[in-house]
Amino acid sequence: LFAVIVPELVCGGGAVGETTNVVQKDAEFDVTYNDTVTSENQTIYAFNHTISRNKTEGVRVTVDVLSQNLKSPILFVVRQQQAVLSFQVPLILRGLYQRKYPYNHVGRTLCQPPTRAISETQHFFIDVSTLSSQGTNYQLRVSRVESFTLQTDKKFSFTASPSQPQYFKYVFPDGVDTVIVKVNSAMNFPCSVMSIQDIQCPVYDLDNNVAFIGMYQTMTKKGAITVQRKDFPSNSFYVVVVVKTEDEACGGPLRFYPLRPDELIDAGNRSKVVDVVVSPAINSEVYVMGMLFCLGIFLSFYLLTLMVACLENKRTLSSEAITDSATFTDNNYGYMGKRSLDSVGRSRQESLSSVEEDDYDTLDDINSDKNIVRTKKFLCVSDLARKDKRVLSKKYQIYFWNIATIAVFYALPVVQLVITYQTLWGLNLLLVSCSAFNNILSNLGYVMLGLLFLLIVLKRDIVHNRAMVRNELNALECGIPKHFGLFYAMGTALMMEGLLSACYHVCPNYTNFQFDTSFMYMIAGLCMLKLYQKRHPDINASAYTAYACLAAVIFFSVLGVVFGKDNTVFWIVFSVIHILATLLLSTQLYYMGRWRLDAGVLRRMVYIVYTDCIRQCSGPMYIDRMVLLVMGNIVNWSLAAYGLIERPNDFASYLLAIAICNLLLYFAFYIIMKLRSGEKIKCLPLVCILFTAVVWGFALYFFFQGLSTWQKTPAESREHNRDCILLSFFDDHDIWHFLSSIAMFGSFLVLLTMDDDLDTVQRDKIYVF
């Protein structure tokens, strides 16, 4: 023990030339030193520490200030061979709005410098000083951290607080290039941060600087970061755990606004018990198995489709042979004799390029009698399939070309954005954690099955065109009119859903959730349009009108996501628009488009109510349509009321639920009316219906598992994370991707094949509903 008296310039009121006693002590580990410090004396504690290349021990400095109501803090400076650490006690940590939280108990771990020698003794010093003229009592203790190095697959528990952060070292073992650091706690709060930092000094281990370098995550109960050896030249890294001063970053309550800017706020007990486990990540074999499994599942659908196509082609050839034989032996052509097929064939050979829907409407007198035809009490498909097939074929092909154009203009900026972010962030998708690349890979099903559906539609389109060229009766005058443009658009939308969902899952968050939902709206809308088109080919919406309406839906989705949260005005406006749109669409469907929205619409409504409800009580002319529309209005009004009352945070999913509910209602109505009309469902569509219903049930089960959500903070979202359950690679959300893509493909097949039983039925005997 020795003392040195040196002259110093003392700030804060001290006089120039005032002397300060500097006392240096040889100190030891695991000894608690109770001392007093003033502005006139300064104490230096000298420690020596033996380090070895093969064993790493941490050194931890713990300080308690025993005096209360300090006017000046105590400054502690730790001088090491290659680093300097300084902190004051009470330690003042700031929160939002400059709130100040004092901590009298501080614990810090010293940065460990590397050594090349087998064993080396290093010295470090702790300087204790203050500007307060009054004596301040404190306790100082320096101890070794025996378990400073984390072991692979071994759980290690410790306690941390805002003023006592903890960090530990991990060294990559031989043969392991990627590990997953998992941090768990039984406590939601206080909010904490886990960080991965390189072995260098200083270590950023306070709330106000932990995000400066490395990788970090906020967490409540769970956190996990994948770490690669190639990112750390020393083949080792620090795992840093910091408890935040406030819980707002983790979705916790926000403390009151301070009335006085300099007021110190007692933070209370913010200690948190944490468990850390470092485990090897899955290896490349698991990735390969996952990719092969994904490809195998969806390639099996191609094989199954090929088998069904071969069987159908064989059956078709057999039936054609029988038909040709009957044609040569039977001179009674029945219904075919009533109409000259030559004239029909000639009309099919005319060029489509000069035909427009506005040129003519079907017959020369269509403008005078279509109002009568479309308002008949019982309509048949022949009544609503009067327009020229060339016109309608061109009209519905526009659906495909428009969505292809939309897809290009929408997807290119999205892909560019994702690639740019990947370059900036330096991420490697093939070696990220289970919650990233697997979620991207599992979207492959949408793309592959969408392409398969396009091939199936193309095959049917070719067969139908050949039948039209041969002037076959069934193709010309029987069955539901074949228009494939909407089917092509549906297949394209399914492929785009897979691509954009993959882009969303590269980094799923609040700002890019629209990537994952835009084409879902498209798919739901196109399916409803296709259902309506089946028996209303002449009066179905044009592609321009349909896509304009879908664009409006997406526009409202964006507004809802950005402004809809707890915004009463937005929900009132949206609910009113929703109800008005439902009423307008109901009127359009009920009157088959034979009404006008003009200045006299209110007068006509009053007149109808007076004549049909007051002067004479007559039921609706179109009972089936009325039943569907009443049910649809009940569902939509209920959904509008739910949105207005509950105001769900996830507006995009709420809007998608509205679309899906309407689609399911219309689909169920179509099936019921089809059976009610005496029509049958063939074996293939029936199998598709049952199979699709079962798959949708399982898919929704996995969808509602809720492994994450961007509606909450990232820390709260991680509470829902779970381990991968399929091949140690795919999680619940991946299974949702698998099953939902299969279910959508099955739903498309149902729409494609549902009316195959009508292919030999004359259109004037097929009812419209």
mmCIF file of C-alpha atoms in Angstrom, residues 304-592:
data_model
loop_
_atom_site.group_PDB
_atom_site.id
_atom_site.type_symbol
_atom_site.label_atom_id
_atom_site.label_comp_id
_atom_site.label_asym_id
_atom_site.label_seq_id
_atom_site.Cartn_x
_atom_site.Cartn_y
_atom_site.Cartn_z
ATOM 1 C CA LEU A 304 -51.000 -38.173 -61.194
ATOM 2 C CA THR A 305 -52.316 -35.666 -63.717
ATOM 3 C CA LEU A 306 -50.453 -37.439 -66.515
ATOM 4 C CA MET A 307 -52.016 -40.762 -65.515
ATOM 5 C CA VAL A 308 -55.520 -39.283 -65.398
ATOM 6 C CA ALA A 309 -54.955 -37.579 -68.771
ATOM 7 C CA CYS A 310 -53.849 -40.877 -70.335
ATOM 8 C CA LEU A 311 -56.926 -42.676 -69.010
ATOM 9 C CA GLU A 312 -59.214 -39.863 -70.178
ATOM 10 C CA ASN A 313 -57.577 -39.810 -73.613
ATOM 11 C CA LYS A 314 -58.016 -43.572 -73.931
ATOM 12 C CA ARG A 315 -61.676 -43.304 -72.991
ATOM 13 C CA THR A 316 -62.163 -40.403 -75.412
ATOM 14 C CA LEU A 317 -60.640 -42.330 -78.300
ATOM 15 C CA SER A 318 -62.943 -45.268 -77.575
ATOM 16 C CA SER A 319 -66.027 -43.066 -77.477
ATOM 17 C CA GLU A 320 -64.999 -41.278 -80.700
ATOM 18 C CA ALA A 321 -64.642 -44.625 -82.443
ATOM 19 C CA ILE A 322 -68.146 -45.611 -81.345
ATOM 20 C CA THR A 323 -69.523 -42.219 -82.408
ATOM 21 C CA ASP A 324 -67.911 -42.434 -85.863
ATOM 22 C CA SER A 325 -69.386 -45.889 -86.348
ATOM 23 C CA ALA A 326 -72.825 -44.702 -85.365
ATOM 24 C CA THR A 327 -72.502 -41.697 -87.682
ATOM 25 C CA PHE A 328 -71.934 -43.883 -90.745
ATOM 26 C CA THR A 329 -74.778 -46.272 -89.924
ATOM 27 C CA ASP A 330 -77.443 -43.854 -88.727
ATOM 28 C CA ASN A 331 -78.944 -41.234 -91.057
ATOM 29 C CA ASN A 332 -81.141 -39.715 -88.370
ATOM 30 C CA TYR A 333 -79.168 -36.762 -87.071
ATOM 31 C CA GLY A 334 -81.894 -35.600 -84.662
ATOM 32 C CA TYR A 335 -81.198 -32.145 -83.357
ATOM 33 C CA MET A 336 -78.211 -31.726 -85.651
ATOM 34 C CA GLY A 337 -80.510 -31.670 -88.619
ATOM 35 C CA LYS A 338 -82.294 -28.619 -87.304
ATOM 36 C CA ARG A 339 -79.275 -26.392 -87.810
ATOM 37 C CA SER A 340 -76.783 -26.276 -90.610
ATOM 38 C CA LEU A 341 -73.413 -27.110 -89.160
ATOM 39 C CA ASP A 342 -71.781 -25.782 -92.273
ATOM 40 C CA SER A 343 -72.868 -22.260 -91.446
ATOM 41 C CA VAL A 344 -71.656 -22.667 -87.898
ATOM 42 C CA GLY A 345 -68.346 -23.984 -89.139
ATOM 43 C CA ARG A 346 -67.959 -21.072 -91.496
ATOM 44 C CA SER A 347 -68.610 -18.624 -88.692
ATOM 45 C CA ARG A 348 -65.855 -20.271 -86.637
ATOM 46 C CA GLN A 349 -63.365 -19.758 -89.453
ATOM 47 C CA GLU A 350 -63.815 -15.980 -89.516
ATOM 48 C CA SER A 351 -60.999 -13.904 -88.127
ATOM 49 C CA LEU A 352 -61.198 -12.807 -84.493
ATOM 50 C CA SER A 353 -59.063 -9.767 -85.098
ATOM 51 C CA SER A 354 -61.889 -7.637 -86.517
ATOM 52 C CA VAL A 355 -64.538 -8.641 -83.994
ATOM 53 C CA GLU A 356 -65.402 -6.434 -81.058
ATOM 54 C CA GLU A 357 -68.066 -6.892 -78.398
ATOM 55 C CA ASP A 358 -69.547 -3.470 -79.127
ATOM 56 C CA ASP A 359 -69.946 -4.158 -82.854
ATOM 57 C CA TYR A 360 -73.056 -6.256 -82.305
ATOM 58 C CA ASP A 361 -74.688 -8.069 -79.426
ATOM 59 C CA THR A 362 -75.614 -11.452 -80.933
ATOM 60 C CA LEU A 363 -78.637 -11.077 -83.201
ATOM 61 C CA ASP A 364 -79.778 -8.188 -85.320
ATOM 62 C CA ASP A 365 -82.692 -7.579 -82.986
ATOM 63 C CA ILE A 366 -80.834 -8.158 -79.701
ATOM 64 C CA ASN A 367 -81.159 -4.550 -78.615
ATOM 65 C CA SER A 368 -84.948 -4.819 -78.744
ATOM 66 C CA ASP A 369 -85.436 -8.141 -77.028
ATOM 67 C CA LYS A 370 -82.551 -8.676 -74.567
ATOM 68 C CA ASN A 371 -84.422 -6.788 -71.867
ATOM 69 C CA ILE A 372 -87.256 -9.267 -72.289
ATOM 70 C CA VAL A 373 -84.994 -12.308 -72.488
ATOM 71 C CA ARG A 374 -82.939 -11.474 -69.400
ATOM 72 C CA THR A 375 -86.001 -10.708 -67.257
ATOM 73 C CA LYS A 376 -87.745 -14.015 -67.861
ATOM 74 C CA LYS A 377 -88.732 -15.778 -64.674
ATOM 75 C CA PHE A 378 -86.884 -18.963 -65.617
ATOM 76 C CA LEU A 379 -83.689 -18.453 -67.561
ATOM 77 C CA CYS A 380 -81.652 -21.052 -69.403
ATOM 78 C CA VAL A 381 -78.002 -20.845 -70.373
ATOM 79 C CA SER A 382 -79.038 -20.417 -74.011
ATOM 80 C CA ASP A 383 -80.723 -17.132 -73.034
ATOM 81 C CA LEU A 384 -77.460 -15.767 -71.689
ATOM 82 C CA ALA A 385 -75.161 -17.299 -74.317
ATOM 83 C CA ARG A 386 -76.470 -15.419 -77.334
ATOM 84 C CA LYS A 387 -73.420 -13.339 -78.107
ATOM 85 C CA ASP A 388 -70.978 -14.494 -80.736
ATOM 86 C CA LYS A 389 -68.460 -16.979 -79.347
ATOM 87 C CA ARG A 390 -65.622 -15.153 -81.051
ATOM 88 C CA VAL A 391 -66.512 -11.964 -79.229
ATOM 89 C CA LEU A 392 -66.694 -13.614 -75.834
ATOM 90 C CA SER A 393 -63.530 -15.605 -76.422
ATOM 91 C CA LYS A 394 -61.644 -12.403 -77.133
ATOM 92 C CA LYS A 395 -63.317 -10.666 -74.168
ATOM 93 C CA TYR A 396 -62.289 -13.316 -71.668
ATOM 94 C CA GLN A 397 -58.772 -13.739 -73.032
ATOM 95 C CA ILE A 398 -58.182 -10.167 -71.911
ATOM 96 C CA TYR A 399 -58.393 -11.442 -68.301
ATOM 97 C CA PHE A 400 -55.251 -13.469 -68.851
ATOM 98 C CA TRP A 401 -53.276 -10.803 -70.700
ATOM 99 C CA ASN A 402 -54.206 -8.147 -68.163
ATOM 100 C CA ILE A 403 -53.168 -10.214 -65.151
ATOM 101 C CA ALA A 404 -49.947 -11.187 -66.929
ATOM 102 C CA THR A 405 -49.189 -7.490 -67.406
ATOM 103 C CA ILE A 406 -50.117 -6.715 -63.801
ATOM 104 C CA ALA A 407 -47.893 -9.557 -62.614
ATOM 105 C CA VAL A 408 -44.863 -8.233 -64.501
ATOM 106 C CA PHE A 409 -45.260 -4.649 -63.315
ATOM 107 C CA TYR A 410 -45.975 -5.756 -59.732
ATOM 108 C CA ALA A 411 -43.400 -8.510 -59.369
ATOM 109 C CA LEU A 412 -40.354 -6.816 -60.875
ATOM 110 C CA PRO A 413 -40.146 -3.984 -58.297
ATOM 111 C CA VAL A 414 -40.828 -6.481 -55.503
ATOM 112 C CA VAL A 415 -38.039 -8.817 -56.619
ATOM 113 C CA GLN A 416 -35.710 -5.843 -57.134
ATOM 114 C CA LEU A 417 -36.474 -4.604 -53.618
ATOM 115 C CA VAL A 418 -35.805 -8.020 -52.088
ATOM 116 C CA ILE A 419 -32.540 -8.491 -53.978
ATOM 117 C CA THR A 420 -31.410 -4.983 -53.018
ATOM 118 C CA TYR A 421 -32.165 -5.605 -49.354
ATOM 119 C CA GLN A 422 -30.373 -8.922 -49.536
ATOM 120 C CA THR A 423 -27.280 -7.173 -50.872
ATOM 121 C CA LEU A 424 -27.447 -4.443 -48.252
ATOM 122 C CA TRP A 425 -28.055 -6.760 -45.341
ATOM 123 C CA GLY A 426 -25.546 -9.358 -46.526
ATOM 124 C CA LEU A 427 -27.906 -12.216 -45.811
ATOM 125 C CA ASN A 428 -27.334 -15.716 -47.108
ATOM 126 C CA LEU A 429 -30.695 -17.358 -47.640
ATOM 127 C CA LEU A 430 -29.313 -20.852 -47.873
ATOM 128 C CA LEU A 431 -27.856 -20.677 -44.395
ATOM 129 C CA VAL A 432 -30.413 -18.741 -42.396
ATOM 130 C CA SER A 433 -32.560 -20.187 -39.642
ATOM 131 C CA CYS A 434 -35.525 -22.507 -39.945
ATOM 132 C CA SER A 435 -37.952 -19.584 -39.971
ATOM 133 C CA ALA A 436 -36.651 -18.070 -43.218
ATOM 134 C CA PHE A 437 -35.465 -20.277 -46.077
ATOM 135 C CA ASN A 438 -37.988 -23.016 -45.357
ATOM 136 C CA ASN A 439 -40.827 -20.456 -45.490
ATOM 137 C CA ILE A 440 -39.514 -19.375 -48.887
ATOM 138 C CA LEU A 441 -39.046 -22.887 -50.247
ATOM 139 C CA SER A 442 -42.493 -24.077 -49.188
ATOM 140 C CA ASN A 443 -44.060 -21.486 -51.533
ATOM 141 C CA LEU A 444 -42.803 -23.568 -54.451
ATOM 142 C CA GLY A 445 -46.120 -25.434 -54.385
ATOM 143 C CA TYR A 446 -48.102 -22.402 -55.517
ATOM 144 C CA VAL A 447 -45.819 -21.921 -58.512
ATOM 145 C CA MET A 448 -45.645 -25.575 -59.563
ATOM 146 C CA LEU A 449 -49.346 -26.296 -59.101
ATOM 147 C CA GLY A 450 -50.298 -23.019 -60.774
ATOM 148 C CA LEU A 451 -48.199 -24.045 -63.782
ATOM 149 C CA LEU A 452 -49.775 -27.507 -63.744
ATOM 150 C CA PHE A 453 -53.245 -25.972 -63.741
ATOM 151 C CA LEU A 454 -52.311 -23.827 -66.738
ATOM 152 C CA LEU A 455 -51.186 -26.956 -68.589
ATOM 153 C CA ILE A 456 -54.470 -28.725 -67.768
ATOM 154 C CA VAL A 457 -56.463 -25.721 -68.977
ATOM 155 C CA LEU A 458 -54.341 -25.521 -72.129
ATOM 156 C CA LYS A 459 -55.033 -29.175 -72.874
ATOM 157 C CA ARG A 460 -58.781 -28.665 -72.458
ATOM 158 C CA ASP A 461 -58.648 -25.527 -74.566
ATOM 159 C CA ILE A 462 -56.907 -27.377 -77.407
ATOM 160 C CA VAL A 463 -59.378 -30.277 -77.260
ATOM 161 C CA HIS A 464 -62.311 -27.853 -77.317
ATOM 162 C CA ASN A 465 -60.924 -25.887 -80.265
ATOM 163 C CA ARG A 466 -60.425 -29.103 -82.220
ATOM 164 C CA ALA A 467 -64.004 -30.091 -81.499
ATOM 165 C CA MET A 468 -65.179 -26.666 -82.696
ATOM 166 C CA VAL A 469 -63.183 -27.025 -85.909
ATOM 167 C CA ARG A 470 -64.790 -30.449 -86.479
ATOM 168 C CA ASN A 471 -68.221 -28.838 -85.917
ATOM 169 C CA GLU A 472 -69.099 -31.283 -83.157
ATOM 170 C CA LEU A 473 -72.599 -30.796 -81.807
ATOM 171 C CA ASN A 474 -71.623 -31.060 -78.143
ATOM 172 C CA ALA A 475 -69.030 -28.325 -78.518
ATOM 173 C CA LEU A 476 -71.334 -26.009 -80.472
ATOM 174 C CA GLU A 477 -74.707 -26.294 -78.817
ATOM 175 C CA CYS A 478 -74.374 -28.279 -75.585
ATOM 176 C CA GLY A 479 -73.007 -27.790 -72.122
ATOM 177 C CA ILE A 480 -71.715 -24.725 -70.355
ATOM 178 C CA PRO A 481 -70.020 -22.410 -72.920
ATOM 179 C CA LYS A 482 -66.296 -23.012 -72.805
ATOM 180 C CA HIS A 483 -64.275 -19.848 -72.139
ATOM 181 C CA PHE A 484 -60.796 -20.426 -70.715
ATOM 182 C CA GLY A 485 -59.481 -16.894 -70.261
ATOM 183 C CA LEU A 486 -60.473 -16.695 -66.598
ATOM 184 C CA PHE A 487 -58.931 -20.109 -65.927
ATOM 185 C CA TYR A 488 -55.621 -18.909 -67.396
ATOM 186 C CA ALA A 489 -55.840 -15.835 -65.181
ATOM 187 C CA MET A 490 -56.482 -17.992 -62.088
ATOM 188 C CA GLY A 491 -53.461 -20.197 -62.778
ATOM 189 C CA THR A 492 -51.258 -17.142 -63.316
ATOM 190 C CA ALA A 493 -52.522 -15.583 -60.077
ATOM 191 C CA LEU A 494 -51.680 -18.774 -58.170
ATOM 192 C CA MET A 495 -48.120 -18.739 -59.502
ATOM 193 C CA MET A 496 -47.726 -15.065 -58.611
ATOM 194 C CA GLU A 497 -49.016 -15.724 -55.108
ATOM 195 C CA GLY A 498 -46.180 -18.204 -54.624
ATOM 196 C CA LEU A 499 -43.545 -15.799 -55.941
ATOM 197 C CA LEU A 500 -44.715 -12.809 -53.900
ATOM 198 C CA SER A 501 -45.277 -14.859 -50.753
ATOM 199 C CA ALA A 502 -41.679 -16.051 -51.045
ATOM 200 C CA CYS A 503 -40.530 -12.437 -51.371
ATOM 201 C CA TYR A 504 -42.563 -11.507 -48.300
ATOM 202 C CA HIS A 505 -41.046 -14.307 -46.228
ATOM 203 C CA VAL A 506 -37.504 -13.168 -46.954
ATOM 204 C CA CYS A 507 -38.128 -10.606 -44.240
ATOM 205 C CA PRO A 508 -41.790 -10.649 -43.138
ATOM 206 C CA ASN A 509 -42.863 -7.377 -41.575
ATOM 207 C CA TYR A 510 -45.492 -4.676 -41.439
ATOM 208 C CA THR A 511 -44.287 -2.828 -44.529
ATOM 209 C CA ASN A 512 -44.295 -5.702 -47.047
ATOM 210 C CA PHE A 513 -47.307 -7.746 -45.896
ATOM 211 C CA GLN A 514 -49.151 -6.570 -49.015
ATOM 212 C CA PHE A 515 -46.804 -8.772 -51.077
ATOM 213 C CA ASP A 516 -48.410 -11.800 -49.459
ATOM 214 C CA THR A 517 -52.067 -10.753 -49.828
ATOM 215 C CA SER A 518 -52.542 -8.843 -53.092
ATOM 216 C CA PHE A 519 -52.896 -11.897 -55.311
ATOM 217 C CA MET A 520 -55.016 -13.646 -52.687
ATOM 218 C CA TYR A 521 -57.628 -10.968 -53.354
ATOM 219 C CA MET A 522 -57.116 -11.574 -57.064
ATOM 220 C CA ILE A 523 -57.661 -15.316 -56.705
ATOM 221 C CA ALA A 524 -60.838 -14.923 -54.635
ATOM 222 C CA GLY A 525 -62.261 -12.361 -57.062
ATOM 223 C CA LEU A 526 -61.416 -14.407 -60.162
ATOM 224 C CA CYS A 527 -63.008 -17.532 -58.687
ATOM 225 C CA MET A 528 -66.262 -15.680 -57.997
ATOM 226 C CA LEU A 529 -66.218 -14.239 -61.497
ATOM 227 C CA LYS A 530 -65.662 -17.687 -62.990
ATOM 228 C CA LEU A 531 -68.563 -19.147 -61.026
ATOM 229 C CA TYR A 532 -70.829 -16.378 -62.293
ATOM 230 C CA GLN A 533 -69.508 -16.617 -65.842
ATOM 231 C CA LYS A 534 -70.411 -20.299 -66.125
ATOM 232 C CA ARG A 535 -74.110 -19.574 -66.554
ATOM 233 C CA HIS A 536 -73.987 -15.864 -67.360
ATOM 234 C CA PRO A 537 -71.384 -15.665 -70.154
ATOM 235 C CA ASP A 538 -73.030 -12.730 -71.945
ATOM 236 C CA ILE A 539 -73.285 -10.425 -68.926
ATOM 237 C CA ASN A 540 -70.179 -11.180 -66.899
ATOM 238 C CA ALA A 541 -67.951 -8.243 -66.002
ATOM 239 C CA SER A 542 -65.223 -7.216 -68.404
ATOM 240 C CA ALA A 543 -61.584 -7.620 -67.428
ATOM 241 C CA TYR A 544 -61.137 -3.876 -67.096
ATOM 242 C CA THR A 545 -64.050 -3.513 -64.682
ATOM 243 C CA ALA A 546 -63.047 -6.576 -62.674
ATOM 244 C CA TYR A 547 -59.422 -5.544 -62.225
ATOM 245 C CA ALA A 548 -60.448 -1.973 -61.420
ATOM 246 C CA CYS A 549 -62.629 -3.311 -58.598
ATOM 247 C CA LEU A 550 -59.797 -5.540 -57.348
ATOM 248 C CA ALA A 551 -57.457 -2.551 -57.459
ATOM 249 C CA ALA A 552 -59.943 -0.667 -55.280
ATOM 250 C CA VAL A 553 -59.920 -3.579 -52.828
ATOM 251 C CA ILE A 554 -56.113 -3.514 -52.635
ATOM 252 C CA PHE A 555 -56.222 0.270 -52.230
ATOM 253 C CA PHE A 556 -58.527 -0.099 -49.229
ATOM 254 C CA SER A 557 -56.247 -2.826 -47.908
ATOM 255 C CA VAL A 558 -53.314 -0.412 -47.937
ATOM 256 C CA LEU A 559 -55.382 2.303 -46.256
ATOM 257 C CA GLY A 560 -56.555 -0.143 -43.613
ATOM 258 C CA VAL A 561 -53.076 -1.376 -42.813
ATOM 259 C CA VAL A 562 -51.638 2.131 -42.596
ATOM 260 C CA PHE A 563 -54.505 4.103 -41.049
ATOM 261 C CA GLY A 564 -57.068 1.571 -39.842
ATOM 262 C CA LYS A 565 -55.667 0.633 -36.452
ATOM 263 C CA ASP A 566 -58.009 2.074 -33.779
ATOM 264 C CA ASN A 567 -59.228 4.691 -36.267
ATOM 265 C CA THR A 568 -62.980 5.013 -35.767
ATOM 266 C CA VAL A 569 -63.499 7.356 -38.724
ATOM 267 C CA PHE A 570 -61.816 4.937 -41.132
ATOM 268 C CA TRP A 571 -63.928 2.006 -39.934
ATOM 269 C CA ILE A 572 -67.154 3.988 -40.251
ATOM 270 C CA VAL A 573 -66.299 5.046 -43.806
ATOM 271 C CA PHE A 574 -65.207 1.544 -44.794
ATOM 272 C CA SER A 575 -68.319 -0.105 -43.311
ATOM 273 C CA VAL A 576 -70.602 2.317 -45.163
ATOM 274 C CA ILE A 577 -68.771 1.684 -48.431
ATOM 275 C CA HIS A 578 -68.881 -2.077 -47.797
ATOM 276 C CA ILE A 579 -72.651 -2.045 -47.242
ATOM 277 C CA LEU A 580 -73.344 0.234 -50.215
ATOM 278 C CA ALA A 581 -71.196 -1.929 -52.483
ATOM 279 C CA THR A 582 -73.077 -5.021 -51.288
ATOM 280 C CA LEU A 583 -76.429 -3.406 -52.089
ATOM 281 C CA LEU A 584 -75.323 -2.216 -55.521
ATOM 282 C CA LEU A 585 -73.902 -5.618 -56.428
ATOM 283 C CA SER A 586 -77.067 -7.339 -55.167
ATOM 284 C CA THR A 587 -79.200 -5.125 -57.396
ATOM 285 C CA GLN A 588 -76.933 -5.773 -60.372
ATOM 286 C CA LEU A 589 -77.126 -9.537 -59.887
ATOM 287 C CA TYR A 590 -80.860 -9.660 -59.183
ATOM 288 C CA TYR A 591 -81.850 -7.714 -62.299
ATOM 289 C CA MET A 592 -79.132 -9.249 -64.503
#
